[in-house]
Amino acid sequence: MRAKKRATHRDVAKLAGVSPAVVSYVINNGPRATSVEARRRVLEAIETLSYHPSASARNLRTQTTRTIGFIYYDYHPQSTFVSPYIAGVLTGLSSALQEVRHYMLPYSVGTGENLEGLNELLHSGRVDGVVLRLAQDPPITDEVLEMISSAGTPCVIIERPGATRFGLSAVTYDDEGAAFMATTYLIEQGHRRIAHIRGDPGQLSSWGRLAGYTRALLDAGLPFDESLVRGGTWLPSAGAEGMRHLLDLREPPTAVFAANDQLALGVIEVLRDRGRRIPHDVAVIGFDDIPLAQELLLPLTTVRIPFAELGRRAATLVLRAVQDDSSECITETVPLELIRRLTA
Amino acid sequence: MRAKKRATHRDVAKLAGVSPAVVSYVINNGPRATSVEARRRVLEAIETLSYHPSASARNLRTQTTRTIGFIYYDYHPQSTFVSPYIAGVLTGLSSALQEVRHYMLPYSVGTGENLEGLNELLHSGRVDGVVLRLAQDPPITDEVLEMISSAGTPCVIIERPGATRFGLSAVTYDDEGAAFMATTYLIEQGHRRIAHIRGDPGQLSSWGRLAGYTRALLDAGLPFDESLVRGGTWLPSAGAEGMRHLLDLREPPTAVFAANDQLALGVIEVLRDRGRRIPHDVAVIGFDDIPLAQELLLPLTTVRIPFAELGRRAATLVLRAVQDDSSECITETVPLELIRRLTA
DNA sequence: GTGAAAGCGCTAACAA
DNA sequence: TTGTTAGCGCTTTCAC
C-alpha cells in the first residue's frame, strides 16, 4: 500500500491535459493567471489523484522552508518543556506560526554535541529563521549568539534584551518596572513593612525584581531594611525558609513580595502552618503567574508574564525579518500586569 | 552579508580537485570507498568553504527528512505545552530524536482548519513518521486516526491503546493496575476506610483508576462504600470539595486516593485548613507525579507516570517503523511506579 | 577508486 | 493564456 507511488505535478498535468507549469500556477495562484477552464480541470485532477505537492521539492526550488527553529537552552534535560516558561513561549510561538501555515522546529542546546548540531541546523537551510530562548547567564549563550549571528539566519531573542551587540531583534519585558508596580501596590494597601524573597542571584531577573522592590520603597519614603530580604533560589523551599525567618523577626513584615510564584507557594505554606491569615495578617504577591497560581484554594495575586504573548510577538518579528531581509532589528517590550486575586 | 551565496558540493569538488560524486561519498561515508588522499582534500575544502549540505536537496533526493511529526490534541490553545502531560512526552520524544540526529515537528490539531493542515503535513513528505498524543475521547480522534492511517505514514500512538483497529503501534500504561497498587499500599498501611477522588468521567483514565481502586478493596475483603467516592473533574477544586464532604461524613476516611495530583493538592489544602495531620490523621496518594508534587513543603506520595519515557519509547518505535516498512505494530506498556514521599 | 550524468519534484523564466 | 525547459543541490547508477 505504501508502495504505491505518490502522484506528482506531471501526473496532474497529464490528467488535466495541461502543462506542468499551469499546475503550478493554479496551486500557487500565480505568478501567471490561468483560464477558468484550465483551473477547473487541474483542481479536478488534483482531487482525483489526491495530489499533494512535495514539500522537499518546493523547499529546494524556492530555497525556503516555511519552518522556524526554536532554539532553547536545556536547563533540565529531563523536563525541559515542563517549565512553564519555555512551555508558554512554545505555545504562543507554535500557534502563531501554525496560523500562517508555518512549522516550528524546536531544538535544544546545552551540551557540546548539540551545539554542533545547531550549527548544522543553521547552515543546512532547514529553517528560514530562528527564535531563541536562552537562560540569562550560562557561558553557552555567547557562543550560540556568535554562531547564529555568523550564520546570517534571521533571529529573534526572547527574554534577553541587549543582544544588540549581535544586531538581533528581541522580545522582552521589564522586571524592574513590574516589581516596582507590585511593591507599590502593597504600599498603597497600607503596608509599611514589606519583605522580599529574591530568586537565584545568578539570574538577571532576580536583580531586576529586587531593584524594583527597592525603588518602590524609596519612592514611598520607606526604609530599605536588609533583614527583610531573604531567599536566593527560585524554589518553594527557599520561600518557606525565608518566611520562617521573617516570622521570627522581632517585627515581622505584613506583606511579602516573592520573586516568583514558586517562592510564594513556599511562603504561603509556612504562613498557613503558623496559623497566619492571608492576606489579613500577611499579604503575598508572586511573579510569573504559573498555571497553578489560579487553581489554588487561595488563588495567588501575582505579576503575570504573558509567555505565550512573547512567543507570538517573536513569531511576528522573525517572519518579518525572513520576508524583508533589510528590516531593522528592534526590541519589543511587552507590558506586565498585576493579577489581583486573593492573597493581596 | 546574507547575500553571499552558500557553497555547494560542486564548489567543494572543484576546490578539492575531485568530482562531485566523491564529495558525496566522503560526506556520507559511502556508498563507495574513497582514497585516503581524496578524502583528506575534500574534508579540507569543506573546511575552508565552511560547506554544509543543503537539507532540502538531500530530502528531495533521498525522499526522507529525518523529521518526525508530533501531533497533539489542543485542549487549551492558550496553554497547550503547559500541561505536564504533553510537556513530558515532548521532552522525552525530542531528546530521543535529537540523540539520533533527527528533528521533531510539533503540530497541534483541535480545530477544523488545522485538520486540513494535518492532511497536508502527512502527504507532503515533510515528515518520515508521526507520534500521536490525543485526548482519549473527543470525536476528532477517529477522524485523525483515519487520516493518518490512510496517509500510510508510520505512526505511533501515545497513551491510547486499542488503536489496533487502525493497525498502529502504541505506547501506553496501565491505569487500573497502578490504581490497584496505590490502593493496596494504603491497605497494607492499615487503612480500612479509603476514599477515592475521581477525575473527569469523560476520560478513560478516570474509569481505569476507579476500577483499580475498587478491585483493591474487594481483593482485601473491604466493602466498597459509594459515599467514599467523590470528585468528577481533574481540578484541585474538585479535590477540595470532595474532601470537605468526606470530612463531614459520620465516619470519615483515614486515607484518600486521588485520581491525579491536582485533586490531591485540593485534598491537602482542605485537610490543612481543618487541622488534620497528614499522613497521621489522613493519608493522601496522588497520581501523575507532576513536577510540583516533590516541591511541596510536604512532598506528595503519588503514582508516577513517566511521560518522558513514553516519549522516548515512541521515538524508538516510530524510527523502527520508518526504517523497516514491514515491522509489525506492537503495543508497549510502560510500568508505573509508586513514589513514596511524605503524605502516605 | 573515480567521473559523467540522470533525476528526485517543483517553480519560473522565456518563448510562443 | 499556455507550453517548454532549465535548474534548485544532492545521491547514486553506470561506465571506466
XYZ file of C-alpha atoms (C1' of nucleotides) in Angstrom:
720
model
C 0.000 0.000 0.000
C 2.747 2.383 0.886
C 4.491 1.000 -2.154
C 2.092 2.861 -4.410
C 3.899 5.905 -5.617
C 2.581 9.338 -4.916
C 1.271 11.425 -7.769
C 3.410 14.306 -8.987
C 2.505 17.501 -10.746
C 3.247 15.779 -14.061
C 0.543 13.233 -13.398
C -1.851 16.022 -12.619
C -0.857 17.923 -15.752
C -1.312 14.884 -17.921
C -4.710 14.047 -16.493
C -5.890 17.637 -16.788
C -4.470 17.966 -20.267
C -2.304 20.957 -19.448
C 1.370 21.606 -18.925
C 3.121 21.231 -15.586
C 3.540 24.988 -15.408
C -0.189 25.520 -15.319
C -0.494 23.118 -12.436
C 1.990 25.227 -10.557
C 0.162 28.432 -11.455
C -3.061 27.017 -10.142
C -1.618 25.676 -6.928
C 0.164 28.866 -6.103
C -2.387 31.281 -7.520
C 0.313 32.702 -9.696
C 2.645 34.077 -10.734
C 0.711 33.772 -14.030
C -3.016 33.877 -14.489
C -4.832 30.789 -15.753
C -8.055 30.349 -17.623
C -11.030 29.382 -15.583
C -11.407 26.183 -17.559
C -7.805 25.076 -17.090
C -8.020 25.849 -13.446
C -11.118 23.753 -13.038
C -9.579 20.778 -14.781
C -6.410 20.986 -12.743
C -8.314 21.174 -9.485
C -10.352 18.178 -10.550
C -7.270 16.184 -11.429
C -5.684 17.096 -8.113
C -8.776 15.832 -6.400
C -8.973 12.510 -8.231
C -5.295 11.791 -7.800
C -5.393 13.183 -4.278
C -2.263 15.030 -5.189
C -0.184 16.886 -2.605
C 2.882 18.874 -3.620
C 6.163 17.589 -2.283
C 7.480 19.829 0.447
C 11.062 18.796 -0.215
C 10.896 19.711 -3.873
C 9.317 23.032 -3.094
C 11.841 23.780 -0.395
C 14.676 23.071 -2.753
C 13.239 25.068 -5.565
C 12.169 28.087 -3.566
C 15.032 27.999 -1.091
C 12.604 28.441 1.706
C 11.005 26.030 4.134
C 8.134 27.724 5.950
C 9.835 26.490 9.089
C 11.133 28.458 12.050
C 13.555 26.936 14.511
C 13.001 27.398 18.213
C 16.346 27.169 19.944
C 16.173 26.804 23.677
C 18.633 26.195 26.390
C 18.191 22.954 28.177
C 18.278 23.587 31.918
C 16.897 20.242 32.891
C 17.247 17.721 30.090
C 14.762 15.570 31.983
C 11.974 18.065 31.960
C 12.688 20.890 29.601
C 9.209 21.504 28.403
C 7.782 21.173 31.839
C 8.999 24.605 32.774
C 6.014 26.909 32.379
C 8.342 29.489 30.943
C 9.535 27.603 27.934
C 6.188 25.893 27.642
C 4.305 29.160 27.464
C 6.580 30.612 24.841
C 6.315 27.447 22.839
C 2.556 27.601 22.957
C 2.318 31.121 21.607
C 5.046 30.649 19.071
C 3.715 27.442 17.618
C 0.151 28.615 17.377
C 1.142 31.907 15.759
C 3.240 30.040 13.219
C 0.568 27.491 12.563
C -1.900 30.268 11.836
C 0.196 31.384 8.903
C 0.905 27.835 7.810
C 4.409 27.684 9.041
C 6.073 24.991 11.087
C 8.132 25.150 14.228
C 11.226 23.042 14.826
C 12.309 23.010 18.479
C 15.971 22.407 19.072
C 17.595 22.139 22.460
C 21.135 23.258 23.087
C 23.038 22.779 26.290
C 25.534 20.086 25.548
C 28.548 20.344 23.301
C 27.338 17.961 20.661
C 24.022 19.682 20.384
C 25.955 22.818 19.636
C 27.475 21.183 16.610
C 24.013 20.069 15.634
C 22.808 23.635 15.967
C 25.461 24.770 13.570
C 24.295 22.217 11.065
C 20.690 23.224 11.577
C 21.527 26.849 10.903
C 23.570 26.158 7.809
C 21.625 23.373 6.197
C 18.747 25.612 5.230
C 16.309 23.549 7.213
C 14.788 26.646 8.793
C 14.113 30.120 7.457
C 14.762 31.781 10.776
C 15.050 31.067 14.462
C 13.663 32.199 17.771
C 15.996 31.960 20.698
C 15.160 31.374 24.333
C 18.279 31.002 26.368
C 18.931 31.208 30.042
C 20.256 34.544 31.018
C 23.644 33.591 32.234
C 25.367 30.416 31.198
C 28.509 30.846 29.143
C 26.989 28.886 26.324
C 24.926 31.913 25.434
C 27.571 33.968 23.739
C 28.806 31.028 21.785
C 25.321 30.372 20.479
C 24.727 34.020 19.649
C 28.004 34.178 17.807
C 27.093 31.068 15.866
C 23.691 32.342 14.875
C 24.913 35.765 14.035
C 27.619 34.438 11.764
C 25.229 32.034 10.099
C 23.201 35.018 8.962
C 19.891 33.365 9.800
C 17.176 35.828 10.799
C 16.793 35.565 14.540
C 14.700 36.912 17.377
C 15.671 36.588 21.002
C 13.159 36.114 23.749
C 13.582 37.434 27.273
C 17.029 38.766 26.775
C 17.458 42.385 25.847
C 20.724 43.877 24.817
C 21.774 41.302 22.306
C 22.198 44.411 20.248
C 25.853 43.673 20.078
C 24.907 40.965 17.641
C 22.295 43.031 15.888
C 19.394 40.785 16.778
C 15.778 41.663 17.452
C 14.344 40.820 20.830
C 11.098 40.470 22.725
C 11.462 41.166 26.377
C 9.710 42.538 29.445
C 10.521 44.839 32.289
C 11.305 43.017 35.523
C 12.215 46.135 37.399
C 9.106 48.037 36.411
C 6.802 45.167 37.287
C 8.451 44.643 40.658
C 8.037 48.344 41.305
C 4.364 48.067 40.398
C 3.769 45.076 42.663
C 5.531 46.604 45.629
C 3.816 49.939 45.139
C 0.505 48.139 45.146
C 1.316 46.680 48.551
C 2.277 50.104 49.814
C -0.986 51.533 48.551
C -2.759 48.850 50.520
C -1.257 50.400 53.592
C 1.678 48.057 54.184
C 4.781 49.583 55.686
C 6.913 46.551 56.410
C 7.214 44.669 53.144
C 9.575 41.759 52.704
C 11.103 40.461 49.513
C 12.016 36.859 48.761
C 14.516 37.011 45.984
C 15.421 34.471 43.341
C 18.683 32.994 42.161
C 21.245 35.791 42.189
C 22.856 34.131 39.202
C 19.999 35.279 37.013
C 19.322 38.803 35.884
C 15.588 38.662 36.613
C 16.398 38.222 40.229
C 18.258 41.523 40.320
C 15.690 43.407 38.311
C 12.926 42.377 40.661
C 14.968 43.269 43.698
C 15.727 46.658 42.181
C 12.071 47.395 41.503
C 11.166 46.423 45.048
C 13.819 48.718 46.444
C 12.879 51.641 44.251
C 9.236 51.368 45.282
C 10.203 51.538 48.938
C 12.450 54.532 48.449
C 9.909 56.306 46.272
C 7.391 55.926 49.066
C 9.823 57.167 51.653
C 10.019 53.786 53.355
C 13.312 52.499 54.718
C 15.100 49.666 52.975
C 15.639 47.022 55.638
C 18.101 44.353 54.598
C 16.748 41.869 57.110
C 13.506 41.833 55.133
C 15.188 40.398 52.052
C 15.554 36.625 52.020
C 15.663 33.799 49.512
C 18.313 33.069 46.939
C 16.886 30.341 44.718
C 13.660 30.038 42.742
C 12.325 27.054 44.664
C 9.428 26.833 47.128
C 11.782 25.649 49.830
C 13.600 28.979 49.709
C 10.280 30.745 50.098
C 9.382 28.600 53.069
C 12.688 29.072 54.774
C 12.672 32.782 54.097
C 9.208 33.155 55.564
C 10.157 31.253 58.696
C 12.997 33.668 59.273
C 10.776 36.639 58.625
C 8.164 35.458 61.094
C 10.802 35.056 63.735
C 11.850 38.661 63.356
C 11.118 40.997 66.222
C 8.937 42.991 63.877
C 7.715 40.670 61.130
C 6.529 42.042 57.776
C 2.848 42.442 56.956
C 3.400 41.765 53.280
C 5.739 39.704 51.132
C 6.692 40.239 47.536
C 8.121 36.953 46.254
C 10.303 36.991 43.158
C 8.338 34.150 41.640
C 5.257 32.052 42.245
C 7.135 29.017 43.453
C 8.661 31.061 46.221
C 5.241 32.473 47.022
C 3.932 28.921 47.322
C 6.523 28.164 49.957
C 5.730 31.386 51.742
C 2.053 30.545 51.845
C 2.607 27.045 53.150
C 4.560 28.405 56.084
C 2.046 31.132 56.816
C -0.658 28.509 56.959
C 1.317 26.229 59.198
C 1.916 29.113 61.553
C -1.750 29.998 61.547
C -1.377 33.388 59.866
C -4.308 34.550 57.792
C -3.703 35.594 54.204
C -3.996 38.402 53.271
C -5.299 39.703 56.569
C -2.185 39.058 58.661
C 0.283 38.833 55.829
C -0.304 39.682 52.159
C 1.577 37.786 49.462
C 2.365 38.648 45.846
C 4.139 36.354 43.453
C 5.610 36.744 39.996
C 5.123 34.799 36.729
C 1.525 33.614 37.065
C 2.181 29.933 36.622
C -0.929 27.922 35.794
C -1.233 26.636 39.319
C -1.454 30.156 40.721
C -5.114 30.483 39.900
C -6.001 26.944 40.782
C -5.004 27.162 44.405
C -7.641 27.116 47.084
C -6.476 30.636 47.761
C -5.691 31.970 44.295
C -2.445 33.857 44.188
C -2.090 37.556 43.488
C 0.825 37.834 41.127
C 2.515 39.609 38.245
C 1.660 37.876 35.013
C 4.323 37.332 32.414
C 2.447 36.659 29.200
C 4.744 33.945 27.934
C 2.511 32.966 25.086
C 2.386 36.576 24.007
C 6.172 36.689 23.982
C 6.109 33.716 21.664
C 3.525 35.280 19.385
C 5.447 38.509 19.068
C 8.639 36.655 18.368
C 6.850 34.835 15.574
C 5.743 38.083 14.012
C 9.184 39.609 14.232
C 11.039 36.646 12.852
C 8.623 36.216 9.967
C 9.052 39.858 9.099
C 12.810 39.500 9.167
C 12.617 36.455 6.933
C 10.422 38.211 4.430
C 12.195 41.506 4.393
C 15.890 40.997 4.599
C 16.564 44.639 5.306
C 14.105 45.060 8.155
C 15.818 46.765 11.021
C 16.234 44.970 14.292
C 14.069 46.158 17.125
C 13.408 45.311 20.753
C 9.806 44.962 21.820
C 8.942 45.175 25.496
C 5.651 43.590 26.470
C 3.835 45.143 29.399
C 3.383 43.138 32.576
C 0.187 43.109 34.521
C -0.647 42.687 38.188
C -3.263 39.972 38.570
C -5.273 40.668 41.690
C -6.521 37.507 43.278
C -6.954 36.711 46.956
C -3.549 36.820 48.592
C -3.018 40.577 48.459
C 26.402 39.562 4.087
C 23.470 37.251 3.769
C 23.688 37.936 0.076
C 26.817 35.848 -0.246
C 25.793 32.549 -1.724
C 26.382 29.349 0.122
C 28.930 26.897 -1.184
C 27.612 23.759 -2.871
C 29.147 20.363 -3.316
C 30.367 21.487 -6.749
C 32.437 24.221 -5.198
C 33.907 21.728 -2.805
C 34.616 19.291 -5.622
C 36.321 21.946 -7.693
C 38.485 23.149 -4.850
C 39.440 19.612 -3.888
C 40.072 18.666 -7.478
C 37.660 15.744 -7.470
C 34.233 15.056 -8.889
C 31.010 15.912 -7.078
C 30.369 12.231 -6.556
C 33.433 11.866 -4.406
C 32.304 14.714 -2.206
C 29.125 12.823 -1.578
C 30.990 9.593 -0.856
C 33.101 11.365 1.715
C 30.243 13.148 3.407
C 28.146 10.046 3.697
C 30.931 7.553 4.257
C 29.695 5.650 1.268
C 28.224 4.014 -0.592
C 31.578 3.848 -2.411
C 35.004 3.856 -0.826
C 37.368 6.762 -1.430
C 41.112 7.046 -1.352
C 42.607 8.488 1.757
C 44.104 11.321 -0.212
C 40.855 12.316 -1.903
C 39.081 12.170 1.394
C 41.600 14.442 3.009
C 41.364 17.005 0.241
C 37.585 17.006 0.307
C 37.490 17.455 4.061
C 39.915 20.306 3.753
C 37.865 22.000 1.069
C 34.730 21.587 3.155
C 36.514 23.260 5.997
C 37.795 26.221 4.029
C 34.491 26.835 2.314
C 32.631 26.056 5.532
C 30.351 23.944 3.436
C 27.122 22.454 4.780
C 24.976 20.178 2.645
C 21.540 21.528 1.816
C 18.864 19.718 3.754
C 16.232 20.433 1.131
C 18.268 18.928 -1.672
C 19.032 15.873 0.383
C 15.437 15.474 1.416
C 14.316 15.626 -2.158
C 16.908 13.244 -3.394
C 16.611 10.686 -0.617
C 12.874 11.053 -0.118
C 13.428 11.231 3.577
C 13.624 14.098 6.041
C 14.984 12.892 9.355
C 11.949 14.580 10.847
C 9.176 13.100 12.970
C 5.898 14.894 13.451
C 4.388 15.146 16.906
C 0.645 15.501 16.535
C -1.158 16.529 19.665
C -4.653 17.481 20.510
C -5.056 21.003 21.647
C -7.117 21.035 24.822
C -6.295 24.564 25.764
C -4.998 26.523 22.827
C -3.799 29.107 25.304
C -1.542 26.795 27.196
C -1.026 23.563 25.363
C 2.513 22.910 26.329
C 1.909 23.918 29.863
C 0.203 20.658 30.602
C 2.807 18.461 32.252
C 1.444 15.552 30.274
C 2.138 16.813 26.814
C 5.204 18.633 28.059
C 6.718 15.474 29.487
C 6.120 13.480 26.353
C 7.582 16.240 24.283
C 10.688 16.304 26.412
C 11.404 12.614 26.032
C 10.492 12.498 22.400
C 12.556 15.457 21.341
C 15.626 14.441 23.245
C 15.467 10.873 21.948
C 15.158 12.145 18.402
C 17.888 14.681 18.831
C 20.220 11.948 20.026
C 19.947 10.214 16.681
C 20.122 13.473 14.782
C 16.503 13.669 13.899
C 14.159 16.590 14.235
C 10.739 16.886 15.781
C 7.914 18.898 14.263
C 5.046 19.537 16.707
C 1.664 20.032 15.146
C -1.487 20.822 17.056
C -4.878 19.646 15.909
C -8.135 20.586 17.508
C -9.741 22.952 15.096
C -11.126 22.094 11.688
C -8.634 24.054 9.683
C -5.737 22.507 11.497
C -7.112 19.198 10.405
C -6.716 20.185 6.797
C -3.208 21.294 7.619
C -2.545 17.918 9.166
C -3.571 16.231 5.980
C -1.131 18.364 4.060
C 1.604 17.657 6.575
C 1.081 13.941 6.218
C 1.023 13.942 2.440
C 3.656 16.498 1.647
C 6.501 14.290 2.755
C 7.617 16.804 5.328
C 7.906 14.120 7.993
C 9.003 10.498 7.858
C 6.598 9.414 10.561
C 4.444 10.758 13.346
C 3.812 10.300 17.034
C 0.298 10.939 18.191
C -0.863 12.200 21.548
C -4.576 12.779 21.513
C -7.070 13.178 24.253
C -8.840 9.976 24.950
C -12.315 10.895 23.937
C -13.075 13.778 21.655
C -14.702 12.863 18.372
C -11.829 14.381 16.483
C -9.775 11.356 17.377
C -11.210 8.888 14.921
C -11.062 11.373 12.123
C -7.398 11.980 12.784
C -6.642 8.285 13.055
C -8.436 7.626 9.805
C -6.479 10.372 8.132
C -3.144 9.128 9.344
C -3.904 5.557 8.603
C -4.929 6.308 5.052
C -1.910 8.514 4.511
C 0.254 5.480 5.158
C 2.697 7.431 7.324
C 4.346 5.323 10.016
C 2.700 6.264 13.274
C 2.900 5.542 16.978
C 0.176 6.456 19.420
C 0.865 7.533 22.951
C -1.415 6.830 25.885
C -4.158 5.273 23.874
C -4.220 1.527 23.498
C -6.522 -0.291 21.179
C -5.926 1.748 18.088
C -5.324 -1.700 16.730
C -8.301 -1.181 14.522
C -6.086 1.096 12.512
C -3.064 -1.127 12.798
C -0.964 1.395 14.679
C 1.685 0.827 17.300
C 1.160 2.324 20.719
C 2.923 3.168 23.954
C 0.626 3.103 26.913
C 0.414 2.410 30.625
C -1.903 0.593 32.969
C -4.182 2.916 34.905
C -6.125 0.144 36.528
C -3.073 -1.739 37.693
C -1.430 1.339 39.113
C -4.581 2.378 40.968
C -4.766 -1.130 42.373
C -1.177 -0.830 43.517
C -1.718 2.543 45.173
C -4.854 1.477 46.988
C -3.312 -1.796 48.076
C -0.422 0.140 49.523
C -2.839 2.137 51.652
C -4.495 -1.070 52.811
C -1.141 -2.517 53.743
C -0.524 0.565 55.830
C -3.504 -0.498 57.872
C -6.179 1.750 56.401
C -9.681 0.364 56.255
C -11.711 3.356 55.181
C -10.145 4.616 51.982
C -11.772 7.289 49.846
C -11.297 7.930 46.168
C -11.485 11.290 44.424
C -12.151 10.520 40.827
C -11.380 12.503 37.696
C -13.439 13.569 34.729
C -15.779 10.692 33.882
C -15.463 11.718 30.253
C -11.947 10.356 30.167
C -10.943 6.731 30.202
C -8.169 7.176 32.762
C -10.740 8.206 35.265
C -12.547 4.890 34.926
C -9.406 2.798 34.959
C -8.255 4.378 38.191
C -11.641 3.933 39.784
C -11.664 0.292 38.711
C -8.242 -0.366 40.228
C -9.293 1.258 43.471
C -12.408 -0.870 43.627
C -10.603 -4.098 42.835
C -8.053 -3.460 45.556
C -10.805 -3.029 48.126
C -12.598 -6.172 47.055
C -9.400 -8.192 46.918
C -8.722 -7.203 50.508
C -12.216 -8.080 51.592
C -13.095 -4.462 52.287
C -16.547 -3.108 51.437
C -16.991 -0.712 48.554
C -18.716 2.313 50.010
C -20.112 4.632 47.374
C -20.163 7.589 49.725
C -16.374 7.444 49.806
C -16.104 8.217 46.097
C -16.192 11.897 45.206
C -14.832 14.243 42.563
C -15.658 14.372 38.877
C -13.125 16.736 37.326
C -9.347 16.840 37.350
C -9.081 20.190 39.127
C -7.920 20.982 42.667
C -11.295 22.497 43.449
C -12.941 19.109 42.969
C -10.420 17.611 45.367
C -11.127 20.295 47.922
C -14.865 19.968 47.658
C -14.671 16.200 47.780
C -12.529 16.269 50.892
C -14.890 18.645 52.653
C -17.722 16.224 52.063
C -15.649 13.306 53.217
C -14.678 15.026 56.448
C -18.305 15.745 57.173
C -19.159 12.073 56.953
C -20.167 10.329 60.141
C -17.186 8.063 59.696
C -14.579 9.937 57.640
C -11.882 8.056 55.736
C -8.356 7.697 57.067
C -6.844 7.687 53.610
C -7.587 9.215 50.227
C -6.514 8.008 46.825
C -6.869 10.944 44.431
C -7.084 10.249 40.713
C -4.458 12.867 39.983
C -2.069 15.204 41.750
C -4.145 18.310 41.214
C -7.003 16.703 43.062
C -4.609 15.634 45.793
C -3.488 19.242 46.104
C -7.045 20.325 46.780
C -7.471 17.500 49.259
C -4.376 18.537 51.142
C -5.360 22.185 51.318
C -8.638 21.257 52.962
C -7.026 18.833 55.386
C -4.674 21.582 56.463
C -7.420 24.116 56.878
C -9.311 21.662 59.019
C -6.245 20.973 61.099
C -5.844 17.331 60.123
C -2.339 15.962 60.166
C -1.004 14.273 57.047
C -0.402 11.383 56.906
C -1.112 10.746 60.580
C -4.813 11.567 60.556
C -5.400 11.181 56.847
C -3.020 9.723 54.269
C -3.081 11.022 50.697
C -1.882 9.498 47.449
C -1.991 11.243 44.101
C -1.422 10.180 40.533
C 0.828 11.533 37.725
C 3.738 12.941 39.707
C 3.616 16.461 38.333
C 6.781 18.454 38.948
C 5.237 20.346 41.817
C 4.490 17.137 43.709
C 8.012 16.871 45.020
C 8.477 20.557 45.614
C 5.712 20.919 48.136
C 6.529 21.559 51.730
C 5.006 18.156 52.302
C 6.102 16.206 49.243
C 3.310 14.163 47.766
C 3.188 10.378 47.654
C 1.958 9.553 44.195
C 1.969 7.207 41.222
C 4.498 8.383 38.690
C 3.663 8.324 35.020
C 6.992 8.510 33.233
C 5.867 10.838 30.483
C 9.320 11.419 29.143
C 9.807 7.672 28.961
C 6.619 7.361 26.934
C 8.055 9.883 24.529
C 11.371 8.077 24.296
C 9.744 4.752 23.572
C 7.515 6.274 20.968
C 10.600 7.675 19.289
C 12.200 4.252 19.151
C 9.091 2.627 17.777
C 8.413 5.190 15.125
C 12.004 5.235 13.938
C 11.908 1.484 13.638
C 8.703 1.654 11.634
C 10.220 4.254 9.341
C 13.303 2.187 8.742
C 11.651 -1.149 8.369
C 8.438 -0.794 6.488
C 7.311 -4.289 7.337
C 7.841 -4.056 11.075
C 4.799 -5.332 12.854
C 2.809 -2.996 15.030
C 3.083 -3.561 18.741
C 1.759 -2.054 21.938
C 4.261 -1.335 24.677
C 3.025 -0.849 28.220
C 5.373 1.059 30.489
C 5.277 0.148 34.160
C 4.067 2.701 36.673
C 5.733 3.234 39.985
C 4.527 4.345 43.394
C 6.676 7.214 44.614
C 6.666 7.171 48.392
C 7.044 10.617 49.826
C 5.512 12.085 52.965
C 1.760 12.084 52.528
C 1.169 8.334 52.808
C 38.628 4.413 -6.829
C 36.614 7.889 -9.679
C 33.876 10.717 -13.220
C 29.736 11.722 -16.019
C 25.181 12.116 -15.927
C 20.416 11.203 -14.675
C 16.840 12.582 -11.985
C 14.224 13.482 -7.213
C 9.507 17.242 -7.938
C 8.947 21.589 -8.208
C 8.892 26.854 -9.964
C 9.616 30.470 -13.077
C 11.975 32.496 -16.970
C 11.477 32.521 -21.694
C 9.203 31.838 -25.775
C 5.042 31.489 -28.192
C -3.034 32.378 -21.555
C -0.036 28.424 -22.104
C 3.983 25.137 -23.206
C 8.904 24.203 -22.900
C 12.701 23.940 -20.317
C 16.445 24.966 -17.073
C 17.890 24.256 -12.757
C 17.500 24.280 -7.282
C 21.749 20.686 -4.733
C 22.110 16.443 -3.877
C 22.832 10.964 -4.406
C 23.743 7.080 -6.985
C 23.883 4.204 -11.130
C 26.616 3.213 -14.821
C 30.728 3.160 -17.160
C 35.538 3.249 -16.854
